[in-house]
Short mmCIF file of N, CA and C in Angstrom, two decimals:
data_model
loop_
_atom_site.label_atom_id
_atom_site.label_comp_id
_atom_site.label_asym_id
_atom_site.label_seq_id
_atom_site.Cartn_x
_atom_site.Cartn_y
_atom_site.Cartn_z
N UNK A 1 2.37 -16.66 12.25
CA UNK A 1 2.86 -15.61 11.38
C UNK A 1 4.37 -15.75 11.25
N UNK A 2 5.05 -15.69 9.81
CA UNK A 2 6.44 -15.92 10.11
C UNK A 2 7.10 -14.63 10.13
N UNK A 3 8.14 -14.97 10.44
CA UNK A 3 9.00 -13.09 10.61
C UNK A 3 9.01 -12.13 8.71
N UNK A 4 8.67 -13.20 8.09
CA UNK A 4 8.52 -11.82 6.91
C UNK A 4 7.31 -11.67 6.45
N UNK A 5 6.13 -12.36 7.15
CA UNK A 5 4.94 -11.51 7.54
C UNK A 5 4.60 -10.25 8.51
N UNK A 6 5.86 -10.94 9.25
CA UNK A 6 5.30 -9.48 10.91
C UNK A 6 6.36 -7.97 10.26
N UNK A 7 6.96 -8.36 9.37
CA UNK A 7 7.96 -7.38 8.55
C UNK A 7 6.85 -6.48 7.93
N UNK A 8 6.19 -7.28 7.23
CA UNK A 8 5.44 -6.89 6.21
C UNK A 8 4.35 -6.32 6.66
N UNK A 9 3.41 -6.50 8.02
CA UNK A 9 2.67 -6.41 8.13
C UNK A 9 1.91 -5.13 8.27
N UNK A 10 0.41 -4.93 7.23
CA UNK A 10 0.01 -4.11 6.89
C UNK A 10 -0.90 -2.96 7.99
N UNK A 11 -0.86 -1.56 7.54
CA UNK A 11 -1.61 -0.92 8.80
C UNK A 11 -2.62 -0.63 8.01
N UNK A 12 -3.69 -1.04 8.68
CA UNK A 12 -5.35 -0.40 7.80
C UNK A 12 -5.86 0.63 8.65
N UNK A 13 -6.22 1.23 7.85
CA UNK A 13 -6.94 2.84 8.30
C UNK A 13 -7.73 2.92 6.87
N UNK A 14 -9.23 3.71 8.18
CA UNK A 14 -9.97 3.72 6.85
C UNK A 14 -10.81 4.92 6.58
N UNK A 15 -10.70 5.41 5.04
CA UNK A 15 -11.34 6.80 5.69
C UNK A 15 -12.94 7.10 5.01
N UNK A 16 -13.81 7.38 5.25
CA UNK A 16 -15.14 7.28 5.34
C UNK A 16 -15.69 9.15 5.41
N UNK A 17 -15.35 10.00 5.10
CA UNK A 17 -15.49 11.28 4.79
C UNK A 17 -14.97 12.11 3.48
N UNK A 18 -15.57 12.61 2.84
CA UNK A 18 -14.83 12.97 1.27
C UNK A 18 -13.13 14.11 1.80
N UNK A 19 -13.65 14.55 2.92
CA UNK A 19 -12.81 15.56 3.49
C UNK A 19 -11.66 15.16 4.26
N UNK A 20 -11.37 13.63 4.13
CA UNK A 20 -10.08 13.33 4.99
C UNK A 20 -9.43 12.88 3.72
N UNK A 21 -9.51 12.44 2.56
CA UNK A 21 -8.97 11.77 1.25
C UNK A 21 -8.38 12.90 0.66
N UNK A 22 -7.27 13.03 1.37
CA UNK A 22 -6.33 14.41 0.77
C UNK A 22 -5.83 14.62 -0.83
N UNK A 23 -5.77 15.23 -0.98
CA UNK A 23 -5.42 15.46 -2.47
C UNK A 23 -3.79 14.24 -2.70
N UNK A 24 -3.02 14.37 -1.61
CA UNK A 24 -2.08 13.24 -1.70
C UNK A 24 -2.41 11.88 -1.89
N UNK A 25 -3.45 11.56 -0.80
CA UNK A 25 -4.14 10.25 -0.81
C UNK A 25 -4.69 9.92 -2.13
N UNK A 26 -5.33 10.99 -2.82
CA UNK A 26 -6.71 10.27 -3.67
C UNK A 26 -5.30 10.27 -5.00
N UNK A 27 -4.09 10.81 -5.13
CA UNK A 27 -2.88 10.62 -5.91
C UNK A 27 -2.24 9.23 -5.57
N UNK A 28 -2.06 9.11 -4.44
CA UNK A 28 -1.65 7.78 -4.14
C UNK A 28 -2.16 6.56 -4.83
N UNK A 29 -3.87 6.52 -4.11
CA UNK A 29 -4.40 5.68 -4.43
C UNK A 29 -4.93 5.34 -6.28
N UNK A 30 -4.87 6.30 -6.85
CA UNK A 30 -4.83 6.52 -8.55
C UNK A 30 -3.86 6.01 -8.72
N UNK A 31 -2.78 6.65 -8.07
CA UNK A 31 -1.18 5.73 -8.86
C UNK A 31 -1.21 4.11 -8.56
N UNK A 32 -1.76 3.78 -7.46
CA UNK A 32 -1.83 2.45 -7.38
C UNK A 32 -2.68 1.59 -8.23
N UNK A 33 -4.27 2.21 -8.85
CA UNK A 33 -5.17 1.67 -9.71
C UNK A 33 -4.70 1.89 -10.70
N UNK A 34 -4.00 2.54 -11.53
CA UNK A 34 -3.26 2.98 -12.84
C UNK A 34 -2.19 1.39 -12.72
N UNK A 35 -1.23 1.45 -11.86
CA UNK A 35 -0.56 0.34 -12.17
C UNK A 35 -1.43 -1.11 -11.64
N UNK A 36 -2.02 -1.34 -11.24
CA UNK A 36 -2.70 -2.64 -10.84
C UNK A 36 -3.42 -2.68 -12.35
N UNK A 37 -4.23 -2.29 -12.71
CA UNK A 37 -4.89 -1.69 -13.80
C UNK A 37 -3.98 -2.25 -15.08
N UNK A 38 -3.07 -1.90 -15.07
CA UNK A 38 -2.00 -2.20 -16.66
C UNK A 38 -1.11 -3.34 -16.05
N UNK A 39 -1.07 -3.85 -15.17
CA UNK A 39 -0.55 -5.13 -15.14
C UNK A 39 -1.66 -6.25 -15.06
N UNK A 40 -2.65 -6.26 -15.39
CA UNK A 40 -3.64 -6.95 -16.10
C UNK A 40 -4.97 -7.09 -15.02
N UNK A 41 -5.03 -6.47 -13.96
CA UNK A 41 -5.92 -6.12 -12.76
C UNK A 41 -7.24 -6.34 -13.39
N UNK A 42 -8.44 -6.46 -12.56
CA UNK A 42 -9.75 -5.95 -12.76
C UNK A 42 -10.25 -5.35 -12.19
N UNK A 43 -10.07 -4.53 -12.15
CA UNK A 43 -10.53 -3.28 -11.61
C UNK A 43 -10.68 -2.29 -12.50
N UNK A 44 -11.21 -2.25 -13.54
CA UNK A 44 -11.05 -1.09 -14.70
C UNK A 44 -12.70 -0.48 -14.40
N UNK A 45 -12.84 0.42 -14.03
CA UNK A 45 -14.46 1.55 -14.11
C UNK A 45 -14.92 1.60 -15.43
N UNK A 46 -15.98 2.00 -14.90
CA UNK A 46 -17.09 1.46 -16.69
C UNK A 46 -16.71 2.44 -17.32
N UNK A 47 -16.19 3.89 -16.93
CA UNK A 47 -15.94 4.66 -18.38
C UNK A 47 -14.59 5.10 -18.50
N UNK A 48 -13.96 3.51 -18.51
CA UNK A 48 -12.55 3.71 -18.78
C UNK A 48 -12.04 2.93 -19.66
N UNK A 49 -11.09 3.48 -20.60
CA UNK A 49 -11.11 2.59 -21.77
C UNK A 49 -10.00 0.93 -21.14
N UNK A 50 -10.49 0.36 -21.85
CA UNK A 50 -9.51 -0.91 -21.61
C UNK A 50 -7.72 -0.38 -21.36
N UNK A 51 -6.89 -1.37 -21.06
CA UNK A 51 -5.43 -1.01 -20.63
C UNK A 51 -4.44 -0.91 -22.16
N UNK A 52 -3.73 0.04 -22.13
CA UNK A 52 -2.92 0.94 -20.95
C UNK A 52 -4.01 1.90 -20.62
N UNK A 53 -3.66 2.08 -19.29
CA UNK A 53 -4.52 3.24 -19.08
C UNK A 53 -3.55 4.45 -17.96
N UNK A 54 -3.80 5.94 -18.11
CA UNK A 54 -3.10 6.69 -16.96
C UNK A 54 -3.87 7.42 -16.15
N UNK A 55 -2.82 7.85 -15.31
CA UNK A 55 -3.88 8.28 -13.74
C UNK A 55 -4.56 9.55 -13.81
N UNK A 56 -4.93 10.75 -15.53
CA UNK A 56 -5.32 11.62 -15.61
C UNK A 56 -6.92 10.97 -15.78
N UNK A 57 -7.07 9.48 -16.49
CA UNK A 57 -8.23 8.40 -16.98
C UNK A 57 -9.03 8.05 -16.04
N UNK A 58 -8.29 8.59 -14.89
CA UNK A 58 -8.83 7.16 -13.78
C UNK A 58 -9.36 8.32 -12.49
N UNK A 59 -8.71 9.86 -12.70
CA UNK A 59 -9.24 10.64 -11.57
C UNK A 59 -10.46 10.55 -11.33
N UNK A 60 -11.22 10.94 -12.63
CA UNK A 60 -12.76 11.10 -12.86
C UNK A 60 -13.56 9.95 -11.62
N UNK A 61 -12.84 9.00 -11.68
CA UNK A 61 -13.46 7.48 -11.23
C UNK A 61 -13.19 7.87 -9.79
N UNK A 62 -12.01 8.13 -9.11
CA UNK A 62 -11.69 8.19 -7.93
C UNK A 62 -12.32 9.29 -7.03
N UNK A 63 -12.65 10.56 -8.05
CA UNK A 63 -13.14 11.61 -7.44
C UNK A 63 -14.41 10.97 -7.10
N UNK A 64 -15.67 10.24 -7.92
CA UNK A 64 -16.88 9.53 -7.85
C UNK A 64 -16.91 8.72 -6.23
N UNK A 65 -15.48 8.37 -6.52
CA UNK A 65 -15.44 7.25 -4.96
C UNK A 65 -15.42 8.25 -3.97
N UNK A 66 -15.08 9.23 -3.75
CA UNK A 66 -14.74 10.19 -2.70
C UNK A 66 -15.61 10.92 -2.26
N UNK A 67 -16.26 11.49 -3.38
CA UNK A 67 -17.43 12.18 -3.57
C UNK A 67 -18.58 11.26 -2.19
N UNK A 68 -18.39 10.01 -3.07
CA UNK A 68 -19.84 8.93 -1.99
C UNK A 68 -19.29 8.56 -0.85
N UNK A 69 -18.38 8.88 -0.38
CA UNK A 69 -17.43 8.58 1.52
C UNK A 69 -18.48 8.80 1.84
N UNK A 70 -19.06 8.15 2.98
CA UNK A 70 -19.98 8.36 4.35
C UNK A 70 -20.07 7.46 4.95
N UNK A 71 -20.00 7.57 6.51
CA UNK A 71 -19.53 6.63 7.62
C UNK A 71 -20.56 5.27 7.36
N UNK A 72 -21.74 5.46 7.07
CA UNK A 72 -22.93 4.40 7.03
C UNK A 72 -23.07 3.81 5.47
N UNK A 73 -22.56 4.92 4.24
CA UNK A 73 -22.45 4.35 2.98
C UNK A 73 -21.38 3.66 2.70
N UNK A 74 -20.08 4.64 2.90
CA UNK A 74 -18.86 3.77 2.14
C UNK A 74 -18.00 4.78 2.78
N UNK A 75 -17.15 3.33 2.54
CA UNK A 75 -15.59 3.75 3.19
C UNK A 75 -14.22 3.43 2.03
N UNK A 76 -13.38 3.87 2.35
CA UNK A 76 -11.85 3.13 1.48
C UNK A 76 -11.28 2.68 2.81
N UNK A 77 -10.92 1.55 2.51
CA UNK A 77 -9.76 0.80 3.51
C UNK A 77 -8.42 1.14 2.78
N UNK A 78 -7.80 1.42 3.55
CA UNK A 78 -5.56 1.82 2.83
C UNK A 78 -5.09 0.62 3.53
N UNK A 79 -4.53 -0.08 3.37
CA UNK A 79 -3.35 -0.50 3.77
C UNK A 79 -2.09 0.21 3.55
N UNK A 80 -1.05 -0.17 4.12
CA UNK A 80 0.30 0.53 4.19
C UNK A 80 1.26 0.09 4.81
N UNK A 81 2.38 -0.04 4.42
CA UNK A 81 3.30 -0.45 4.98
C UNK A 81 4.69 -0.07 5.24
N UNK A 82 5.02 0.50 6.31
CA UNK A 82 6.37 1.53 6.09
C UNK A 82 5.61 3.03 6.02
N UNK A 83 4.57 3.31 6.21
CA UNK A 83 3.79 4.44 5.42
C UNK A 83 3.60 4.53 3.97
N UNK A 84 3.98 3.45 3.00
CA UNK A 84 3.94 3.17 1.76
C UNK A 84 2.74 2.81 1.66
N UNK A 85 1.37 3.27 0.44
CA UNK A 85 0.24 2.89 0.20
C UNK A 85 0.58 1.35 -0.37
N UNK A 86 0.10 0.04 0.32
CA UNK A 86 0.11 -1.22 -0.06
C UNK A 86 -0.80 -1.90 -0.82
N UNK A 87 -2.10 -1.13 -0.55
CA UNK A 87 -3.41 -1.77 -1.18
C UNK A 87 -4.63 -0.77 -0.47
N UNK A 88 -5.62 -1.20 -1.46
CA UNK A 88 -6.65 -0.41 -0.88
C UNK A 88 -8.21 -1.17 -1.50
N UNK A 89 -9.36 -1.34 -0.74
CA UNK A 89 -10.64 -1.59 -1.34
C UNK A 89 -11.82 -0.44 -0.75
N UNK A 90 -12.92 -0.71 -1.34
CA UNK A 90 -14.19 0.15 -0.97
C UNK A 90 -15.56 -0.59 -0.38
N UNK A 91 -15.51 -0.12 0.14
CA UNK A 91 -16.78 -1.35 1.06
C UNK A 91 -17.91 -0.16 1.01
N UNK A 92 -18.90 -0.63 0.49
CA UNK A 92 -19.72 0.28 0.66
C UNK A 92 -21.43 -0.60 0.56
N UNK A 93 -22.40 0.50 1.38
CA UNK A 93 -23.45 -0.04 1.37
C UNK A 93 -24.63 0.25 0.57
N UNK A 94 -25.42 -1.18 0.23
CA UNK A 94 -26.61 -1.11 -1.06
C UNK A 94 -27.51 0.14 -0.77
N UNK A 95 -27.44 0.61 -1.34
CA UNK A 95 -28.44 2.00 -1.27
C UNK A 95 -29.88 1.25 -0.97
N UNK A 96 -30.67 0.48 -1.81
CA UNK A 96 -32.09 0.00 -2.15
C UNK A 96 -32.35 -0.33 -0.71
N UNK A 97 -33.89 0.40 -0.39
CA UNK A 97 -34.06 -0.81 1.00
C UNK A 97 -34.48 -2.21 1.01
N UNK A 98 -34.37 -2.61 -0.11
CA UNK A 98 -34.46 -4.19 0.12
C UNK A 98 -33.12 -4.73 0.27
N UNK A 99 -32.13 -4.27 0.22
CA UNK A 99 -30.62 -4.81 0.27
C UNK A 99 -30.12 -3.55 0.72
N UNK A 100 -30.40 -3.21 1.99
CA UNK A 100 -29.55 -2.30 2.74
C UNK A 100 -29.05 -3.33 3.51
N UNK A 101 -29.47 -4.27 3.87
CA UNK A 101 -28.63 -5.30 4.94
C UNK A 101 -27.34 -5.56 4.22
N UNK A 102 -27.12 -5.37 2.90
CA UNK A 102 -25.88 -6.03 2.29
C UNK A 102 -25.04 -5.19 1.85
N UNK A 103 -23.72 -5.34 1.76
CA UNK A 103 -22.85 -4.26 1.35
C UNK A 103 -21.83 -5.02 -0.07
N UNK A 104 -21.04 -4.15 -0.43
CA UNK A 104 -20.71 -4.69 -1.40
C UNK A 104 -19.03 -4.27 -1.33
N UNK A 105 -18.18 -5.17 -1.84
CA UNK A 105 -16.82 -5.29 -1.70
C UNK A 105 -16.33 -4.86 -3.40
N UNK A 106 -15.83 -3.33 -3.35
CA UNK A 106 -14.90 -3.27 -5.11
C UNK A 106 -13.90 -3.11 -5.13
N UNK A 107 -12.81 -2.82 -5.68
CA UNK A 107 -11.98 -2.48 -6.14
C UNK A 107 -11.00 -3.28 -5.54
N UNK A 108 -10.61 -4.34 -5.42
CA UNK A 108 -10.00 -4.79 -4.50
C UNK A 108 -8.57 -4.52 -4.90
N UNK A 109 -7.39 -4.75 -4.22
CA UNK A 109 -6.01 -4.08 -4.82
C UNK A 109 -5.24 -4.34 -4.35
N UNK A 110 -3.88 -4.97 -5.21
CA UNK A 110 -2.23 -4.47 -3.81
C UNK A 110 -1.54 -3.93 -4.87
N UNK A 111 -1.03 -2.64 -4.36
CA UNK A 111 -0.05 -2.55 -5.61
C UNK A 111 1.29 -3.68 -5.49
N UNK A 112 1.53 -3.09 -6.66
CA UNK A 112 2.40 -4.42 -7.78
C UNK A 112 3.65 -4.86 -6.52
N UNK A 113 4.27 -3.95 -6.05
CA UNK A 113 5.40 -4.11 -5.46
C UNK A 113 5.19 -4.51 -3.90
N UNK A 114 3.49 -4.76 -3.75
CA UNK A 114 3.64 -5.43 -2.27
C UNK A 114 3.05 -7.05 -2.38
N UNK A 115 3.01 -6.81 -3.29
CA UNK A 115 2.53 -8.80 -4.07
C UNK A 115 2.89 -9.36 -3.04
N UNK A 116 2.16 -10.34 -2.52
CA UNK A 116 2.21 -11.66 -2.17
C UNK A 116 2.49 -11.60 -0.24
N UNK A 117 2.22 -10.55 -0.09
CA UNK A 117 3.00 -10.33 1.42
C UNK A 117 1.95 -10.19 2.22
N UNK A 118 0.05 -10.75 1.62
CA UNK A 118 -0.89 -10.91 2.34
C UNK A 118 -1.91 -9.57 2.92
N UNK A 119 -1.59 -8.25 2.05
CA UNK A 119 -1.56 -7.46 1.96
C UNK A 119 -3.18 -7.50 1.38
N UNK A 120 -3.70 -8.34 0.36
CA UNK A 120 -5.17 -8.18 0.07
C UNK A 120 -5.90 -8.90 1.51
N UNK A 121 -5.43 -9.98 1.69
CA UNK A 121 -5.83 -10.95 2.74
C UNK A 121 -6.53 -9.75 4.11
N UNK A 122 -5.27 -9.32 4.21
CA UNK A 122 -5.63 -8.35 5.61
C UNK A 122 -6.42 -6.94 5.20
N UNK A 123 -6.62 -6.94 3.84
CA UNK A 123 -7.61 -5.80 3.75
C UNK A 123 -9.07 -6.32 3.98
N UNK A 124 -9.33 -7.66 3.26
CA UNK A 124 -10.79 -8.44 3.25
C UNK A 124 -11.11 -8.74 4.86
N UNK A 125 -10.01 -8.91 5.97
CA UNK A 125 -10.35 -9.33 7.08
C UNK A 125 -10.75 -8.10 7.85
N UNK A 126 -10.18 -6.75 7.53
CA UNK A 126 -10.48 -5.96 8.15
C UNK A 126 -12.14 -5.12 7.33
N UNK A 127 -12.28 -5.35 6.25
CA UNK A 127 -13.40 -5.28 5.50
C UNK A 127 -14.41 -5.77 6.08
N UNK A 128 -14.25 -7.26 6.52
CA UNK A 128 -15.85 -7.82 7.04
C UNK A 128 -15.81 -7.40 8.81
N UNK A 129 -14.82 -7.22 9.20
CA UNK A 129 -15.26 -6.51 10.76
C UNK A 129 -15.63 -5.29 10.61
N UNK A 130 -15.12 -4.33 9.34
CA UNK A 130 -15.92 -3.20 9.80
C UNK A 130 -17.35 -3.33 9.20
N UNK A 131 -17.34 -4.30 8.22
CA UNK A 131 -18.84 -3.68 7.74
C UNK A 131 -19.83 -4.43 8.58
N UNK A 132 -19.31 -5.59 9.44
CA UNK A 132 -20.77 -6.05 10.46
C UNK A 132 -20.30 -5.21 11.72
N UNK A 133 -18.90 -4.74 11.87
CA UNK A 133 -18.98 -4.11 13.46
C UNK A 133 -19.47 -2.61 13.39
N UNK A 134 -19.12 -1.87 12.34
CA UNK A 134 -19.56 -0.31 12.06
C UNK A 134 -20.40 -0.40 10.73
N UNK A 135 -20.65 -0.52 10.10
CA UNK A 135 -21.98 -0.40 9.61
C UNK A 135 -22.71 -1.27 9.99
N UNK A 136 -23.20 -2.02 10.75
CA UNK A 136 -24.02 -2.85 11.24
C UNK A 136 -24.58 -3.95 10.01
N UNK A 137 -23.33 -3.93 8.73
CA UNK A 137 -24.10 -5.45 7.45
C UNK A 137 -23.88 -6.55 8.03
N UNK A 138 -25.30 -7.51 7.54
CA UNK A 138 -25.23 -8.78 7.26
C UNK A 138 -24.59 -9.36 6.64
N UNK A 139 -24.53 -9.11 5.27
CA UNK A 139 -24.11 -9.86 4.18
C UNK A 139 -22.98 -8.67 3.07
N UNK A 140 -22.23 -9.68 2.56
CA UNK A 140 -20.77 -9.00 1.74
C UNK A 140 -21.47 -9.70 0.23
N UNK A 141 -21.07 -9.23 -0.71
CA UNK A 141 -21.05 -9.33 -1.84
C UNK A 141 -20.32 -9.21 -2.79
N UNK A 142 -19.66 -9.39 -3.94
CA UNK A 142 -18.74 -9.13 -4.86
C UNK A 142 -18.73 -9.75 -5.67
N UNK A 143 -17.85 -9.24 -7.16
CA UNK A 143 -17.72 -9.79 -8.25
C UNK A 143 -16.56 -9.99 -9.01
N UNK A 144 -15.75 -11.13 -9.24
CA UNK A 144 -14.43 -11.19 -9.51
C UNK A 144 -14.48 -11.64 -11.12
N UNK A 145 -13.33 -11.26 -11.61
CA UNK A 145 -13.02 -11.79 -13.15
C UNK A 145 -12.05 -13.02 -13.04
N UNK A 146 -12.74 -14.29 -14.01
CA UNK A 146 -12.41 -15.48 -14.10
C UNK A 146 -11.19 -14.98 -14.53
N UNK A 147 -10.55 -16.51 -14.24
CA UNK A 147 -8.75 -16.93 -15.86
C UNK A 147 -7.79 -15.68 -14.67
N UNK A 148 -8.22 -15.14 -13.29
CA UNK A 148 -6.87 -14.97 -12.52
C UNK A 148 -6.90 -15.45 -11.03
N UNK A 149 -7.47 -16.37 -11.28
CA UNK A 149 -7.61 -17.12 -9.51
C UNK A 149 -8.26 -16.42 -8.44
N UNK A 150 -8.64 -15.34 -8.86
CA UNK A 150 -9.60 -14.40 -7.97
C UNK A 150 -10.77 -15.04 -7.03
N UNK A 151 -10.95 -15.94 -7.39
CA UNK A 151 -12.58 -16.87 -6.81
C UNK A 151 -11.40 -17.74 -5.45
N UNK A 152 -10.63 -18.03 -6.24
CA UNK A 152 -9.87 -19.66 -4.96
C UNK A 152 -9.18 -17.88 -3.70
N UNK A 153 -8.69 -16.82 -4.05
CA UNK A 153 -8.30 -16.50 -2.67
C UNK A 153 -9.93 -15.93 -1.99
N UNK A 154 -10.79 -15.23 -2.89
CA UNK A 154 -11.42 -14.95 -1.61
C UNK A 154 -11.92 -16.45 -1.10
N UNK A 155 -12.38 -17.44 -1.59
CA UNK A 155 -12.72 -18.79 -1.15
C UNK A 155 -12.07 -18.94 0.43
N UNK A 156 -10.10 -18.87 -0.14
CA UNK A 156 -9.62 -18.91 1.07
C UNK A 156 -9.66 -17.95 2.49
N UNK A 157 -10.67 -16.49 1.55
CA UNK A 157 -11.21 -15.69 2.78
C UNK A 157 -12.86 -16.05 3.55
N UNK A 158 -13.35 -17.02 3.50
CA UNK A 158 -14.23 -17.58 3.37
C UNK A 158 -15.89 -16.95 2.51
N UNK A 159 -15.32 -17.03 1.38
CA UNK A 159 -16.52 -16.43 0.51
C UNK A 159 -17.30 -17.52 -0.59
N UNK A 160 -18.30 -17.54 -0.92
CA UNK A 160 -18.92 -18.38 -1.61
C UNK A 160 -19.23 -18.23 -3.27
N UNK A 161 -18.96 -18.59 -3.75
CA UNK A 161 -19.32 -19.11 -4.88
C UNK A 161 -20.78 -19.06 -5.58
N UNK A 162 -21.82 -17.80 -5.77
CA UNK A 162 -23.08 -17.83 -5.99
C UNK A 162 -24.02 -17.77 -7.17
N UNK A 163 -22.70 -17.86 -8.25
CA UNK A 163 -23.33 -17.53 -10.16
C UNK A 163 -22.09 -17.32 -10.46
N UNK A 164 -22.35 -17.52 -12.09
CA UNK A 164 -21.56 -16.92 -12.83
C UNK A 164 -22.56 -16.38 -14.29
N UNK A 165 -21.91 -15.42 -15.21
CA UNK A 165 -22.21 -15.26 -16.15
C UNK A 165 -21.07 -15.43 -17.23
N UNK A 166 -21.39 -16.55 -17.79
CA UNK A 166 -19.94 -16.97 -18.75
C UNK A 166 -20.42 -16.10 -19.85
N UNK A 167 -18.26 -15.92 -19.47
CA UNK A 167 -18.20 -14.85 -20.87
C UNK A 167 -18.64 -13.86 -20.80
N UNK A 168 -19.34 -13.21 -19.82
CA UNK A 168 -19.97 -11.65 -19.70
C UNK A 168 -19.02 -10.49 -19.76
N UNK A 169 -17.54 -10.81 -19.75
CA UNK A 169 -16.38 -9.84 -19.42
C UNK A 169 -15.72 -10.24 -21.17
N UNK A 170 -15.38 -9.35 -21.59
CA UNK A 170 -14.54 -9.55 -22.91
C UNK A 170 -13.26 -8.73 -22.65
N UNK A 171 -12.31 -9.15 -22.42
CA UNK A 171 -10.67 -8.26 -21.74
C UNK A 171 -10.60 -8.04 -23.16
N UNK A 172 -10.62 -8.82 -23.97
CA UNK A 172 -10.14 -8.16 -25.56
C UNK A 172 -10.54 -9.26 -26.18
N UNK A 173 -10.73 -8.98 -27.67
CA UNK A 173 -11.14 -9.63 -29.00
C UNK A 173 -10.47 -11.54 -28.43
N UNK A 174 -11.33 -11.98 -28.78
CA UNK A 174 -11.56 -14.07 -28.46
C UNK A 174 -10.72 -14.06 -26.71
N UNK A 175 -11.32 -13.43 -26.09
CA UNK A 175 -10.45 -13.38 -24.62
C UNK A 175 -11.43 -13.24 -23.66
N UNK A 176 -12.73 -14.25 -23.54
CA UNK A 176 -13.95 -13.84 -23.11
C UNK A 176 -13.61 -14.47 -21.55
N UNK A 177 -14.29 -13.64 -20.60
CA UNK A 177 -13.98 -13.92 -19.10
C UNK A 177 -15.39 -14.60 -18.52
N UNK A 178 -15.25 -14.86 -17.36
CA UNK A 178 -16.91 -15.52 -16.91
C UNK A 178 -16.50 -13.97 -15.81
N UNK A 179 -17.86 -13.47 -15.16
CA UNK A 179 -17.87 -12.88 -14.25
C UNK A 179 -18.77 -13.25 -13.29
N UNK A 180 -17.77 -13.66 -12.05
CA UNK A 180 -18.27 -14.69 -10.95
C UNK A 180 -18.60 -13.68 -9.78
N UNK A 181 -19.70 -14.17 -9.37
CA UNK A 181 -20.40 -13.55 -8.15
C UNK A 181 -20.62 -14.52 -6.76
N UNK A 182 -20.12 -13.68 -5.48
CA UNK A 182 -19.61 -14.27 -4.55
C UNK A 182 -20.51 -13.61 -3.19
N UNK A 183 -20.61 -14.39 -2.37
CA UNK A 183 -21.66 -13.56 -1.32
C UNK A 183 -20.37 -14.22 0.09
N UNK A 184 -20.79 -13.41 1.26
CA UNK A 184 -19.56 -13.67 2.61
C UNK A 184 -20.79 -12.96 3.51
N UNK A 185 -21.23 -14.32 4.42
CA UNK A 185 -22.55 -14.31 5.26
C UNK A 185 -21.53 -13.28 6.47
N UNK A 186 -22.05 -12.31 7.16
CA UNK A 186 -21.16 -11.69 8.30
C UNK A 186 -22.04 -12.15 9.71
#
């Protein structure tokens, strides 16, 4: 680790109850998907219109995430740094009992101003220990949007490569994306 990693380095806490996601927090974490979001992110919720988008657009979505907190369904991981919200994802588990063994990895995130300081890295590492050490999953799952290198870092988190559907993502008019699907054996 070099000294402007151990500077940087992120604190994860994760909260897994609708009743600990304080009205500050679930502001935080909006302000962070609002700007990840309009700097060309994928992370946009299905009933949100394409970018620009603002954080009155995006409550609806966040309250949904909060709403489903439960220690065995889903959690939000925060990162932070300084006490500054750095990034945040949702790990949560397949409802169906044929894929309750598997959980699924969304929203993945750093906001804009903690770029590059490894800040997603250490959310995905702390992601797959909790979901095989506290929820007891097998298997991780997820889905990234082609044309932003999204596939080569989780790769470098050791994730696999399991389909694609070319072109299934349209960011805007002749701007067609593949949407790649990735599995991470735990």
């Amino acid at each position: 680790m070099t000294a402007h990693e151990a500077v940087h380095a992120p604190a994860i806490t994760q909260i897994s109850r609708p009743q600990d996601a304080t009205a500050a927090i679930r502001r935080e974490l909006t302000d962070c998907w609002t700007a990840v979001i309009n700097d060309g992110g994928a992370v946009v919720p299905m009933d949100c219109p394409l970018p620009p988008v603002t954080a009155p657009v995006l409550e609806p979505a966040m309250e949904r995430i909060v709403r489903g907190l439960s220690p065995q369904r889903s959690r939000l991981l925060l990162a932070t740094v300084d006490g500054a919200l750095a990034g945040w994802l949702l790990l949560r588990r397949e409802q169906h009992p044929l894929v309750a063994h598997c959980g699924v990895v969304n929203h993945v995130q750093t906001h804009l101003r903690f770029r590059g300081l490894g800040i997603g890295a250490a959310l995905m590492r702390h992601a797959t220990v909790a979901a095989r050490e506290e929820m007891g999953l097998e298997r991780l799952q997820l889905s990234a949007r082609s044309g932003l290198g999204l596939e080569d870092f989780y790769r470098k988190a050791g994730w696999t490569e399991v389909g694609r559907w070319p072109g299934a993502l349209r960011v805007a008019p002749g701007d067609d994306r593949d949407d790649i699907m990735m599995t991470l054996a735990l």
